[in-house]
CSV table of C-alpha atoms and ligand atoms in Angstrom, one decimal:
chain,number,residue,atom,x,y,z
A,241,MET,CA,0.0,0.0,0.0
A,242,GLU,CA,1.2,3.5,-0.8
A,243,LEU,CA,0.7,6.3,1.7
A,244,THR,CA,1.5,10.0,1.3
A,245,ILE,CA,2.5,11.4,4.7
A,246,ASN,CA,4.0,14.8,5.2
A,247,GLY,CA,4.7,15.1,1.5
A,248,GLN,CA,6.6,11.9,1.3
A,249,THR,CA,5.5,8.6,-0.2
A,250,HIS,CA,5.8,5.4,1.9
A,251,GLN,CA,5.3,1.8,0.8
A,252,VAL,CA,3.9,-0.3,3.6
A,253,ASP,CA,3.2,-4.0,3.6
A,254,ILE,CA,0.3,-4.2,6.1
A,255,GLU,CA,-3.2,-5.6,6.6
A,256,PRO,CA,-5.6,-3.2,5.1
A,257,ASP,CA,-7.7,-2.8,8.2
A,258,THR,CA,-4.8,-1.9,10.4
A,259,PRO,CA,-5.5,1.5,12.1
A,260,LEU,CA,-3.5,4.3,10.6
A,261,LEU,CA,-2.2,5.2,14.1
A,262,TRP,CA,-0.3,1.9,14.3
A,263,VAL,CA,1.1,2.3,10.8
A,264,LEU,CA,2.4,5.7,11.8
A,265,ARG,CA,3.9,4.7,15.1
A,266,ASP,CA,5.0,1.1,14.6
A,267,GLU,CA,5.8,0.8,10.9
A,268,LEU,CA,7.1,4.3,10.2
A,269,GLY,CA,8.4,5.4,13.6
A,270,MET,CA,6.3,8.6,13.7
A,271,THR,CA,5.6,8.6,17.4
A,272,GLY,CA,4.4,12.2,17.7
A,273,THR,CA,0.9,10.9,17.2
A,274,LYS,CA,-0.3,9.4,20.5
A,275,TYR,CA,-2.5,6.5,21.5
A,276,GLY,CA,-5.0,7.4,24.2
A,277,CYS,CA,-8.2,5.5,24.1
A,278,GLY,CA,-8.3,3.6,20.8
A,279,LEU,CA,-12.0,4.3,20.6
A,280,ALA,CA,-12.3,7.7,18.8
A,281,GLN,CA,-13.1,9.3,22.2
A,282,CYS,CA,-10.0,11.3,23.3
A,283,GLY,CA,-8.4,12.8,20.1
A,284,ALA,CA,-4.8,12.1,21.1
A,285,CYS,CA,-4.3,10.3,17.8
A,286,THR,CA,-5.6,13.2,15.6
A,287,VAL,CA,-3.9,13.7,12.3
A,288,LEU,CA,-4.9,15.7,9.2
A,289,VAL,CA,-6.3,13.8,6.2
A,290,HIS,CA,-6.9,16.3,3.3
A,291,GLY,CA,-6.7,19.0,6.0
A,292,GLN,CA,-9.5,17.4,8.1
A,293,ALA,CA,-8.9,16.4,11.7
A,294,THR,CA,-9.1,12.6,11.7
A,295,ARG,CA,-8.8,10.1,14.6
A,296,SER,CA,-6.2,7.8,13.3
A,297,CYS,CA,-6.9,5.1,15.9
A,298,VAL,CA,-10.1,4.2,14.1
A,299,THR,CA,-9.1,4.9,10.6
A,300,PRO,CA,-8.3,1.7,8.6
A,301,VAL,CA,-5.2,2.4,6.6
A,302,GLU,CA,-6.8,1.3,3.4
A,303,THR,CA,-9.2,4.2,3.6
A,304,VAL,CA,-6.4,6.8,3.4
A,305,ALA,CA,-4.3,5.2,0.7
A,306,GLY,CA,-3.7,8.0,-1.8
A,307,ALA,CA,-4.9,10.7,0.6
A,308,LYS,CA,-2.8,13.6,1.8
A,309,ILE,CA,-1.9,12.8,5.4
A,310,MET,CA,-0.1,15.2,7.7
A,311,THR,CA,1.1,14.4,11.2
A,312,ILE,CA,2.5,16.6,14.0
A,313,GLU,CA,6.1,15.9,12.7
A,314,ALA,CA,5.5,18.2,9.8
A,315,ILE,CA,3.0,20.6,11.2
A,316,GLU,CA,5.4,23.6,11.1
A,317,THR,CA,5.8,23.1,7.3
A,318,ASP,CA,2.1,24.2,7.0
A,319,PRO,CA,1.6,28.0,7.3
A,320,VAL,CA,-1.5,27.6,9.5
A,321,GLY,CA,0.2,24.9,11.6
A,322,GLN,CA,3.2,27.1,12.1
A,323,LYS,CA,1.0,29.9,13.5
A,324,VAL,CA,-0.7,27.4,15.8
A,325,VAL,CA,2.6,26.1,17.2
A,326,GLU,CA,3.8,29.6,17.8
A,327,ALA,CA,0.6,30.5,19.7
A,328,TRP,CA,0.9,27.2,21.6
A,329,VAL,CA,4.4,28.2,22.7
A,330,ALA,CA,3.4,31.8,23.5
A,331,GLN,CA,0.5,30.6,25.6
A,332,GLN,CA,2.6,27.9,27.2
A,333,VAL,CA,-0.4,25.5,26.7
A,334,PRO,CA,1.0,22.0,27.5
A,335,GLN,CA,1.2,20.6,30.9
A,336,CYS,CA,2.1,16.9,30.7
A,337,GLY,CA,2.0,17.3,26.9
A,338,TYR,CA,0.5,13.9,26.1
A,339,CYS,CA,-2.7,15.2,24.4
A,340,GLN,CA,-1.0,18.2,22.8
A,341,SER,CA,0.0,16.9,19.4
A,342,GLY,CA,-3.7,16.0,18.8
A,343,GLN,CA,-4.8,19.4,20.1
A,344,VAL,CA,-2.4,21.2,17.7
A,345,MET,CA,-3.7,19.1,14.8
A,346,ALA,CA,-7.3,19.8,15.7
A,347,ALA,CA,-6.6,23.6,16.0
A,348,THR,CA,-4.9,23.6,12.6
A,349,ALA,CA,-7.8,21.8,11.0
A,350,LEU,CA,-10.2,24.4,12.6
A,351,LEU,CA,-8.3,27.4,11.4
A,352,LYS,CA,-8.0,26.0,7.9
A,353,GLN,CA,-11.8,25.8,7.8
A,354,SER,CA,-12.5,29.0,9.6
A,355,ALA,CA,-9.7,31.6,9.8
A,356,ARG,CA,-11.5,33.7,12.4
A,357,PRO,CA,-13.5,31.3,14.5
A,358,THR,CA,-16.0,32.5,17.1
A,359,ASP,CA,-15.6,31.3,20.7
A,360,GLU,CA,-18.6,28.9,20.0
A,361,GLU,CA,-16.8,27.5,16.9
A,362,ILE,CA,-13.6,27.0,19.0
A,363,ALA,CA,-15.6,25.2,21.7
A,364,GLY,CA,-17.4,23.1,19.1
A,365,ALA,CA,-14.2,22.1,17.3
A,366,MET,CA,-11.7,21.7,20.1
A,367,VAL,CA,-13.2,18.6,21.7
A,368,ASN,CA,-10.1,16.5,22.3
A,369,LEU,CA,-9.7,15.5,25.9
A,370,CYS,CA,-7.0,16.8,28.1
A,371,ARG,CA,-6.5,15.2,31.5
A,372,CYS,CA,-4.4,18.2,32.6
A,373,GLY,CA,-7.3,20.6,31.9
A,374,THR,CA,-5.5,22.9,29.6
A,375,TYR,CA,-8.8,23.9,27.9
A,376,ASN,CA,-8.6,27.6,28.7
A,377,ALA,CA,-5.1,27.9,27.4
A,378,ILE,CA,-6.0,25.9,24.3
A,379,ALA,CA,-8.8,28.3,23.5
A,380,ALA,CA,-6.5,31.3,24.1
A,381,ALA,CA,-3.9,29.9,21.8
A,382,VAL,CA,-6.5,29.2,19.0
A,383,ARG,CA,-7.6,32.9,19.3
A,384,GLU,CA,-4.0,34.1,19.2
A,385,ALA,CA,-3.2,31.9,16.1
A,386,ALA,CA,-6.4,33.2,14.4
A,387,GLN,CA,-5.3,36.8,15.0
A,388,ALA,CA,-1.8,36.0,13.7
B,91,FES,S1,-6.6,7.3,20.7
B,91,FES,FE1,-7.8,7.9,19.0
B,91,FES,S2,-9.4,9.0,19.8
B,91,FES,FE2,-8.3,8.3,21.6
B,92,FES,S1,-1.5,18.4,28.7
B,92,FES,FE1,-1.6,16.6,29.9
B,92,FES,S2,-3.3,15.5,29.0
B,92,FES,FE2,-3.3,17.4,28.0
């Protein structure tokens, strides 16, 4: 199977129903994308597929063959993603950090769809879980990235 990840083509020999998350982490060594629940509940595994926030733990790899996949490893090559990371640093969002790659991917997807989101849109889109409770800082960073 051929996958396009972060602008590079990868050939993987894998069962077609393998979750994309395991291909990224175990086959390709891209461990920035995290495993949290494995049930599409927490968002730790969020990547972009054609710019859309996608929970890779429940995405069979065969469904994204030929798609444009982006992971946290390349997020700063994306102009919107770069602004998001800068805002994340400025707002000092992470605590333990475990959920944060998924949060950054979700924020990037939101700002690609809506450059100036309202507080309601931010609340509606930023639904990934954070056990450390960084939600206020996440919202502040999304607003800062939007202004940038
Ligand atoms: S690990 Fe995918 S949503 Fe929790
Ligand atoms: S920063 Fe610790 S889970 Fe979100």
